[in-house]
CSV table of N, CA and C and ligand atoms in Angstrom, one decimal:
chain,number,residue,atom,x,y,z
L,1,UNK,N,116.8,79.2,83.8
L,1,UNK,CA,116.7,80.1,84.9
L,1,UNK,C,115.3,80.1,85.6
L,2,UNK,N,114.4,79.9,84.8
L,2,UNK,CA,113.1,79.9,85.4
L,2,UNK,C,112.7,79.0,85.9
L,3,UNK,N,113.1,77.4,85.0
L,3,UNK,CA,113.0,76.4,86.0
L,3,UNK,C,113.2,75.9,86.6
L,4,UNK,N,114.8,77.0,87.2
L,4,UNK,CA,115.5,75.9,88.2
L,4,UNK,C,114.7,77.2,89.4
L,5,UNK,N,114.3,78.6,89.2
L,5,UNK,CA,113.7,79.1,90.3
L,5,UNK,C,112.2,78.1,90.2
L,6,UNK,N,111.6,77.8,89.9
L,6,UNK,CA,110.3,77.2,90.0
L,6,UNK,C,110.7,76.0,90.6
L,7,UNK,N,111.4,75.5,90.4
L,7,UNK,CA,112.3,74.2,91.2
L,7,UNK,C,112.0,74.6,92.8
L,8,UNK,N,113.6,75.7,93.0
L,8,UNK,CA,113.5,76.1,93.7
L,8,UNK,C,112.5,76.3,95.0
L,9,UNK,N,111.6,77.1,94.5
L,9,UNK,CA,110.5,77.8,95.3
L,9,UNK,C,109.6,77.1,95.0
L,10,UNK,N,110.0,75.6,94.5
L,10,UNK,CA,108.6,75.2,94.7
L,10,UNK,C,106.9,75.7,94.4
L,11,UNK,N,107.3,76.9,93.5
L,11,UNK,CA,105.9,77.6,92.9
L,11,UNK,C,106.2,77.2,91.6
L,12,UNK,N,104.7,77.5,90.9
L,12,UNK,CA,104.3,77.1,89.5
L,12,UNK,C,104.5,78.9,89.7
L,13,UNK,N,105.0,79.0,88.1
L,13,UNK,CA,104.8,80.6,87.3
L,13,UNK,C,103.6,81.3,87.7
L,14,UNK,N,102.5,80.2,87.3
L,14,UNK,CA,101.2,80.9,87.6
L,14,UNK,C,100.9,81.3,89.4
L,15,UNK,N,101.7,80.9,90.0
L,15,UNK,CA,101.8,81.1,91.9
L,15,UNK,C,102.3,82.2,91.9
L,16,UNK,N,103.0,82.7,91.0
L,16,UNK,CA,104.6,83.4,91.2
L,16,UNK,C,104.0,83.9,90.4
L,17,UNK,N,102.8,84.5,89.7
L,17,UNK,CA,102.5,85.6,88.9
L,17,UNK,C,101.5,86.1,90.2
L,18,UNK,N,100.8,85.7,90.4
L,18,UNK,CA,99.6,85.6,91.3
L,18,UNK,C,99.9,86.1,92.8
L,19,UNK,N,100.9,86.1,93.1
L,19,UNK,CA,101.8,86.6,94.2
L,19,UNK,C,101.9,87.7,93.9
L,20,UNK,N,102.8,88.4,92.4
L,20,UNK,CA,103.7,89.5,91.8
L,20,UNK,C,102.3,90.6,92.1
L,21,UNK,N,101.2,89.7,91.5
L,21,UNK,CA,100.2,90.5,91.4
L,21,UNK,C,99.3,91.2,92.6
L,22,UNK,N,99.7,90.1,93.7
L,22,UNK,CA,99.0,90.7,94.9
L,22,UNK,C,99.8,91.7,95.7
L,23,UNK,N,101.1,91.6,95.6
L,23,UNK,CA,101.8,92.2,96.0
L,23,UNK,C,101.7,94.0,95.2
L,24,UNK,N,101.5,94.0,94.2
L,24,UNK,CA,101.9,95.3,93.5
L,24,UNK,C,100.6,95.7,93.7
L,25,UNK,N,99.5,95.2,94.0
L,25,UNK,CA,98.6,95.9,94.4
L,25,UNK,C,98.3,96.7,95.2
L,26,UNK,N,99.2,95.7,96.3
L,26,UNK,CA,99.5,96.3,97.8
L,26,UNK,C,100.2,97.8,97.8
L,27,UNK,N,101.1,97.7,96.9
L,27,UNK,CA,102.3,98.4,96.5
L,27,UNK,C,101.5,99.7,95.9
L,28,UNK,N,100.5,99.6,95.0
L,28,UNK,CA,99.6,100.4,94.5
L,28,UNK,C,98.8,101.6,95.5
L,29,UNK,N,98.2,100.3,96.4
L,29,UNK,CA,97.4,100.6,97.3
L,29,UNK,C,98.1,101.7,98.2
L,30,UNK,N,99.2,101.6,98.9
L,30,UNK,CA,99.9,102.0,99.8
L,30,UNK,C,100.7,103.4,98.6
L,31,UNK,N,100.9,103.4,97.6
L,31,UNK,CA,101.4,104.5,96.8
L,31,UNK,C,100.1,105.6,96.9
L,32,UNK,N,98.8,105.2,96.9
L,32,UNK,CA,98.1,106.5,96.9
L,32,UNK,C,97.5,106.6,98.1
L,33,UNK,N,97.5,105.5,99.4
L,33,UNK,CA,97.4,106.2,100.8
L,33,UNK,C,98.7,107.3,100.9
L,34,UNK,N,99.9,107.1,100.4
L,34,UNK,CA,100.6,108.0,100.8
L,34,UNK,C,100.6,109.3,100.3
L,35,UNK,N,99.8,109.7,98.7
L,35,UNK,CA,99.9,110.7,98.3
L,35,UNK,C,98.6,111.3,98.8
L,36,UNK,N,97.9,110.7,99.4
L,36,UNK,CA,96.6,111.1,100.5
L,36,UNK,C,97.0,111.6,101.6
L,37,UNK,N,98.0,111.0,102.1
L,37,UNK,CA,98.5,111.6,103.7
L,37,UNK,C,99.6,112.6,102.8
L,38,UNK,N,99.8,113.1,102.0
L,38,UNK,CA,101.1,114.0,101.4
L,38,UNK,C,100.2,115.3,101.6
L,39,UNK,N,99.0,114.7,100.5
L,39,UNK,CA,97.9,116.1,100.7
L,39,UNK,C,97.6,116.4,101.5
L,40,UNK,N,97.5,115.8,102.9
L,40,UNK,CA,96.8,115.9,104.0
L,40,UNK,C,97.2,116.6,104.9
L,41,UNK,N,98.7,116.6,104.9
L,41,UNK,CA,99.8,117.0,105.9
L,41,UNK,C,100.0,118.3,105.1
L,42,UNK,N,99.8,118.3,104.0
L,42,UNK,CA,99.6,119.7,103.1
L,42,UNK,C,98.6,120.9,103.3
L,43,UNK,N,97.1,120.0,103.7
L,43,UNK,CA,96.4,121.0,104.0
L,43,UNK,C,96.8,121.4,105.6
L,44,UNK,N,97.2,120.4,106.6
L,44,UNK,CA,97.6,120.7,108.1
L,44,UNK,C,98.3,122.2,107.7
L,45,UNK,N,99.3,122.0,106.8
L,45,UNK,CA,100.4,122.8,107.0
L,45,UNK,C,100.0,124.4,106.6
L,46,UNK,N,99.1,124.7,105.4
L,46,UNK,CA,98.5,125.5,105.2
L,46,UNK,C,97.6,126.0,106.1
L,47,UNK,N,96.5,125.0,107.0
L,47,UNK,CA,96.0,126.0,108.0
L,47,UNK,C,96.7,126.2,109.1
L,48,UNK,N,98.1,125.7,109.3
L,48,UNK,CA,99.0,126.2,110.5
L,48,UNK,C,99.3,127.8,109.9
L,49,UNK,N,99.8,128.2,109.0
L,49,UNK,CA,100.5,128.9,108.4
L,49,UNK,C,99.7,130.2,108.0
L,50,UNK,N,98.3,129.1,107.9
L,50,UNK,CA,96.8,130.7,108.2
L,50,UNK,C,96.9,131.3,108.8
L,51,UNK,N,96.6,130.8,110.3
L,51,UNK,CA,96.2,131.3,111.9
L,51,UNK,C,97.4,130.4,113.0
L,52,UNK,N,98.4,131.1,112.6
L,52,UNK,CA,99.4,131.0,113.6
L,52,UNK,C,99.6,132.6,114.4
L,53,UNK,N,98.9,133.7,113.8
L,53,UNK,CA,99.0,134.7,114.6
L,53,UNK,C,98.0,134.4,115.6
L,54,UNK,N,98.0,134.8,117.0
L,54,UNK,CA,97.2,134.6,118.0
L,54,UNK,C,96.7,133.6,118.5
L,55,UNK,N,97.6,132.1,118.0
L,55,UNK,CA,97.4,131.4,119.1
L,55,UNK,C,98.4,131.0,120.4
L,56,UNK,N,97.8,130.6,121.1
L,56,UNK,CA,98.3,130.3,122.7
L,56,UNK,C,99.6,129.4,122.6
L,57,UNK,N,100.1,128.8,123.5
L,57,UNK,CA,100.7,128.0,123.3
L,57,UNK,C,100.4,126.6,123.6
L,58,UNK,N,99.4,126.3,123.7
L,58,UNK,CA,98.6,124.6,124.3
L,58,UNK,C,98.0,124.6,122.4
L,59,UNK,N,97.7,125.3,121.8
L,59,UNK,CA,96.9,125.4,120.4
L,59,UNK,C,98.8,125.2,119.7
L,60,UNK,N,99.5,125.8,119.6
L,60,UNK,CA,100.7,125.1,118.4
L,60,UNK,C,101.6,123.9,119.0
L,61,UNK,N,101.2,124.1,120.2
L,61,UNK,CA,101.7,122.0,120.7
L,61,UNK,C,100.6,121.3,120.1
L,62,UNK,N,99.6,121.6,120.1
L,62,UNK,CA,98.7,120.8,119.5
L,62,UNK,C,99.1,120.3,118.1
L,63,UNK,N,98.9,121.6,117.1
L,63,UNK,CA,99.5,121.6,115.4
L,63,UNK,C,101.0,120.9,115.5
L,64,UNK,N,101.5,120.9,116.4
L,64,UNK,CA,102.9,120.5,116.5
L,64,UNK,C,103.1,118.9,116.3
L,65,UNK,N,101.7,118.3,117.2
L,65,UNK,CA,101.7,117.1,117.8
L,65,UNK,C,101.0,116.7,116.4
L,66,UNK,N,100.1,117.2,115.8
L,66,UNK,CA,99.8,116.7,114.9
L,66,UNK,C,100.4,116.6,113.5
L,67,UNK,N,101.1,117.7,113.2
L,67,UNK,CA,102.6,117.9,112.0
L,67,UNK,C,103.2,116.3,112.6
L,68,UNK,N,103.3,116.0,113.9
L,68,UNK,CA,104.5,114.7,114.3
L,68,UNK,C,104.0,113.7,113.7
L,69,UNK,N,102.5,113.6,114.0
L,69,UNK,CA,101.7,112.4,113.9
L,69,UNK,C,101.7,112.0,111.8
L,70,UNK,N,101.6,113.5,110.6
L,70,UNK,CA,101.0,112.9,110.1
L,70,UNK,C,102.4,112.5,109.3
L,71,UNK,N,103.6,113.1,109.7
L,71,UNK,CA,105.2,113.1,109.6
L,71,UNK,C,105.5,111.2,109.7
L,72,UNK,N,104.9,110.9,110.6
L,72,UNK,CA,105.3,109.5,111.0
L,72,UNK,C,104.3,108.8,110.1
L,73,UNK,N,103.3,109.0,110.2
L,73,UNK,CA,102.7,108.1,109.5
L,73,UNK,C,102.7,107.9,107.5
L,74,UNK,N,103.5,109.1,107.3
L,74,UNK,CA,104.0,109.4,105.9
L,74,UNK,C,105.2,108.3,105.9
L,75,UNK,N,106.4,107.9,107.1
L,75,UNK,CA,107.0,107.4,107.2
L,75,UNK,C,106.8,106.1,107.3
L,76,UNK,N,105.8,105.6,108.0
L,76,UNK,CA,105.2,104.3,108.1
L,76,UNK,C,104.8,103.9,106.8
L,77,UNK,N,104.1,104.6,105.7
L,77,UNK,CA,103.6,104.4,104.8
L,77,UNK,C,104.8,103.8,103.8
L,78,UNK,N,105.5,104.7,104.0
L,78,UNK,CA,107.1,104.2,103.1
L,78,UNK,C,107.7,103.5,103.3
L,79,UNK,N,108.0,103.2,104.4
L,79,UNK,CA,108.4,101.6,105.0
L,79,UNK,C,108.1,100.6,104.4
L,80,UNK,N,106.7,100.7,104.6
L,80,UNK,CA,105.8,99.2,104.3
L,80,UNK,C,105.9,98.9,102.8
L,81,UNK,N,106.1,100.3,101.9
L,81,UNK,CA,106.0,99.9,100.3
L,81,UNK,C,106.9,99.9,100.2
L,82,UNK,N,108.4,100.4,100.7
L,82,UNK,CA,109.4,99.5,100.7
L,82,UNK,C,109.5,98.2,101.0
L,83,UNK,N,108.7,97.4,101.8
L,83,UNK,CA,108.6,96.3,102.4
L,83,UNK,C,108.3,95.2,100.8
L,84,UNK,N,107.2,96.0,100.3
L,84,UNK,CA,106.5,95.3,99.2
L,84,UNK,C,107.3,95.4,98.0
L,85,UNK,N,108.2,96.3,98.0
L,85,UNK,CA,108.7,96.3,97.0
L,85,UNK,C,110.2,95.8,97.0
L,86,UNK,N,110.6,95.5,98.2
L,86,UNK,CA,111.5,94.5,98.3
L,86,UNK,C,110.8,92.9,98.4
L,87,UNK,N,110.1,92.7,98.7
L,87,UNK,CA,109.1,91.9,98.6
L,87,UNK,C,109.4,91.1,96.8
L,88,UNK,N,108.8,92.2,96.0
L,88,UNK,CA,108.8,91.6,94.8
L,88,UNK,C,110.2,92.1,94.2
L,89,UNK,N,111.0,92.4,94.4
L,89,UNK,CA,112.8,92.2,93.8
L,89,UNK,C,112.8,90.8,94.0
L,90,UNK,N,112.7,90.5,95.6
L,90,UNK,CA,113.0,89.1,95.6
L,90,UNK,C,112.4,87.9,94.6
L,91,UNK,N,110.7,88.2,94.5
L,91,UNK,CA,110.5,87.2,93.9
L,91,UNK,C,110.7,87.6,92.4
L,92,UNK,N,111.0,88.6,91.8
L,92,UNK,CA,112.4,88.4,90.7
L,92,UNK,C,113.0,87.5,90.9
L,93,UNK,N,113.7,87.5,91.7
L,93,UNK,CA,115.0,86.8,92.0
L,93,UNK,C,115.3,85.4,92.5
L,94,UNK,N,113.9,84.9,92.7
L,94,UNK,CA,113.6,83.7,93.1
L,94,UNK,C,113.9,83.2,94.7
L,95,UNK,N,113.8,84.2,95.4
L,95,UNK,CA,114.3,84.3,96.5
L,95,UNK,C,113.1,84.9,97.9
L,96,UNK,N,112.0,84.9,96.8
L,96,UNK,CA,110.8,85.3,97.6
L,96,UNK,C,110.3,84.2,98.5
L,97,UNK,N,109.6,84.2,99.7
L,97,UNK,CA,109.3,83.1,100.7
L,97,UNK,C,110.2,82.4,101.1
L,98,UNK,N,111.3,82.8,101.3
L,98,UNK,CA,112.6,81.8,101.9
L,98,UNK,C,113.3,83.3,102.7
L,99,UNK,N,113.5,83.1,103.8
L,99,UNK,CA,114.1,83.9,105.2
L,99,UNK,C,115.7,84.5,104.7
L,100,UNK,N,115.3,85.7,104.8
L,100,UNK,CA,116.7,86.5,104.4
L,100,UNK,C,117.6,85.8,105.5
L,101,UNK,N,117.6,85.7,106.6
L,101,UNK,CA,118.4,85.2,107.5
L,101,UNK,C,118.9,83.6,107.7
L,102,UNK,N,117.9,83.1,107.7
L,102,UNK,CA,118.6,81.3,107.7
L,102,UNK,C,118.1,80.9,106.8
L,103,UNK,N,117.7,81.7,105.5
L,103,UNK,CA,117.4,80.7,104.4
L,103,UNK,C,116.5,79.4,104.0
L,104,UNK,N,115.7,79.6,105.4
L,104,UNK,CA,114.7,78.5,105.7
L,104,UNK,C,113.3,79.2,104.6
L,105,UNK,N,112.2,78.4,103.6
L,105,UNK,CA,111.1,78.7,103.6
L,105,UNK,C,110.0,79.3,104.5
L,106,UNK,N,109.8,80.6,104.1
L,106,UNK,CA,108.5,80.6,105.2
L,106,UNK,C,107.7,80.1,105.1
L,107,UNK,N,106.9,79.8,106.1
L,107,UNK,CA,105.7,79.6,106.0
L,107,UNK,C,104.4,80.1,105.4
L,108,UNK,N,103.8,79.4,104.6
L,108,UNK,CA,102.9,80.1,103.6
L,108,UNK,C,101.7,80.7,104.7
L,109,UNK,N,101.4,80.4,105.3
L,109,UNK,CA,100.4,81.0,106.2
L,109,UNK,C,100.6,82.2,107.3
L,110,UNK,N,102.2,82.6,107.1
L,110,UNK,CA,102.6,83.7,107.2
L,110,UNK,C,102.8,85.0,106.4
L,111,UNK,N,102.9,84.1,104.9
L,111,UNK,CA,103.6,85.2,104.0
L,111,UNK,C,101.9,85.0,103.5
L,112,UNK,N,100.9,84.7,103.9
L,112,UNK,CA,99.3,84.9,103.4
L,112,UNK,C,99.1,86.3,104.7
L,113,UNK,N,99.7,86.2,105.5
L,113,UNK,CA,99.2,87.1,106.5
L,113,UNK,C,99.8,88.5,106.2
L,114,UNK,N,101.3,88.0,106.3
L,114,UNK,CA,102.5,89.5,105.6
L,114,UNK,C,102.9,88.9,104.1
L,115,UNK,N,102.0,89.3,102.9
L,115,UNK,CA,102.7,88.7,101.8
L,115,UNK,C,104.3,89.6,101.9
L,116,UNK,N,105.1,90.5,102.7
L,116,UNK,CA,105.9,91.1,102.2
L,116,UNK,C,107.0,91.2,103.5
L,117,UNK,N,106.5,89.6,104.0
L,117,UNK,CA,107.8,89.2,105.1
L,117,UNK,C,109.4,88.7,103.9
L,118,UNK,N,109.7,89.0,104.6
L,118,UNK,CA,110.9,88.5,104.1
L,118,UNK,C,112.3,87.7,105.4
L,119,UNK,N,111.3,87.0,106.3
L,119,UNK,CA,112.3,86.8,107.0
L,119,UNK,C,111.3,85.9,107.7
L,120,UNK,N,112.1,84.8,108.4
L,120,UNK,CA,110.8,83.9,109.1
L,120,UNK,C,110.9,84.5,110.4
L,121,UNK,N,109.9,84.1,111.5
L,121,UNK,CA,109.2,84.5,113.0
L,121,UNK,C,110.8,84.9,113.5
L,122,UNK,N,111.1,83.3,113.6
L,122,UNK,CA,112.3,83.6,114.8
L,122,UNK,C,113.9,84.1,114.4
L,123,UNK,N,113.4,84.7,113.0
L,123,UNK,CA,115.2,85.8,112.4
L,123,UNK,C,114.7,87.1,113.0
L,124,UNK,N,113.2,86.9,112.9
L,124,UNK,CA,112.1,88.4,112.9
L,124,UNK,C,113.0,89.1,114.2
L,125,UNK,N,112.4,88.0,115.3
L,125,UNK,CA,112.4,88.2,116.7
L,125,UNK,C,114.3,88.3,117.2
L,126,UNK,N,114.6,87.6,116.5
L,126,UNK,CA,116.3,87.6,117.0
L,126,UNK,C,116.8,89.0,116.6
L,127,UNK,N,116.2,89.4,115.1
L,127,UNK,CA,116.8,91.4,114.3
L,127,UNK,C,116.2,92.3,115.6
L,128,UNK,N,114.9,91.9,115.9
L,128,UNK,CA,113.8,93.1,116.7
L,128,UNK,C,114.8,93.0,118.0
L,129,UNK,N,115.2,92.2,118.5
L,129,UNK,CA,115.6,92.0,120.0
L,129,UNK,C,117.3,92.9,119.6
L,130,UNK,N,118.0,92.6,118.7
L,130,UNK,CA,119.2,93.4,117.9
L,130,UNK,C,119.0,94.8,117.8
L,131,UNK,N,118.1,94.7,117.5
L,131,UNK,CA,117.6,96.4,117.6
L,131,UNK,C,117.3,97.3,118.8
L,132,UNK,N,116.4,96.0,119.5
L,132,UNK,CA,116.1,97.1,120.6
L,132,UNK,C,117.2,97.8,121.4
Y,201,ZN,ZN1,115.0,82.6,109.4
């Protein structure tokens, strides 16, 4: 099993550990930006909840806009460590660096830029254009 993925992917174990590893760092990384922005949107929420008597209405559009902002970016945060963490299922699976969509290898000078693509440029651009 191992060495028909190392076959495969064309990676030595030690590539494919060294990957696992940068990746979960990422994955690390992005686990305690998010419990930073948890806190954060925690304390927002607490001083809405101080001094909401007596303000205007241009001051709780404001708190409002900013509850939106730190809402999305809690959301952005989870995306991307889902990104990384589907990321490394795949290279479990031997299936990491090769395009969910046409099963072509990516490019290593992509997945050095997004280690936690999982799809090459033009599946990227064909899903994004699907979506819009
Ligand atoms: Zn593709």
């Amino acid at each position: 099993m191992l060495v028909h993925d190392t076959v495969a992917t064309g990676r030595s174990q030690a590539e494919i550990d060294q990957i696992r590893q940068s990746l979960r760092s990422r994955y690390d990384e992005l686990t305690a930006e998010y419990e930073q922005a948890v806190l954060q949107s925690q304390v927002l929420r607490l001083v809405e909840v101080g001094d909401t008597a007596g303000d205007d209405q241009a001051d709780s559009g404001t708190k409002t806009a900013e509850r939106d902002t730190a809402q999305s970016l809690l959301r952005t945060i989870l995306d991307r460590r889902a990104q990384f963490e589907h990321a490394l299922t795949r290279l479990d699976e031997g299936t990491y660096g090769f395009c969910e969509g046409c099963s072509a290898p990516i490019p290593v000078e992509r997945l050095e830029i997004f280690p936690s693509a999982t799809s090459c440029v033009a599946c990227k651009q064909t899903r994004e254009r699907r979506a819009a």
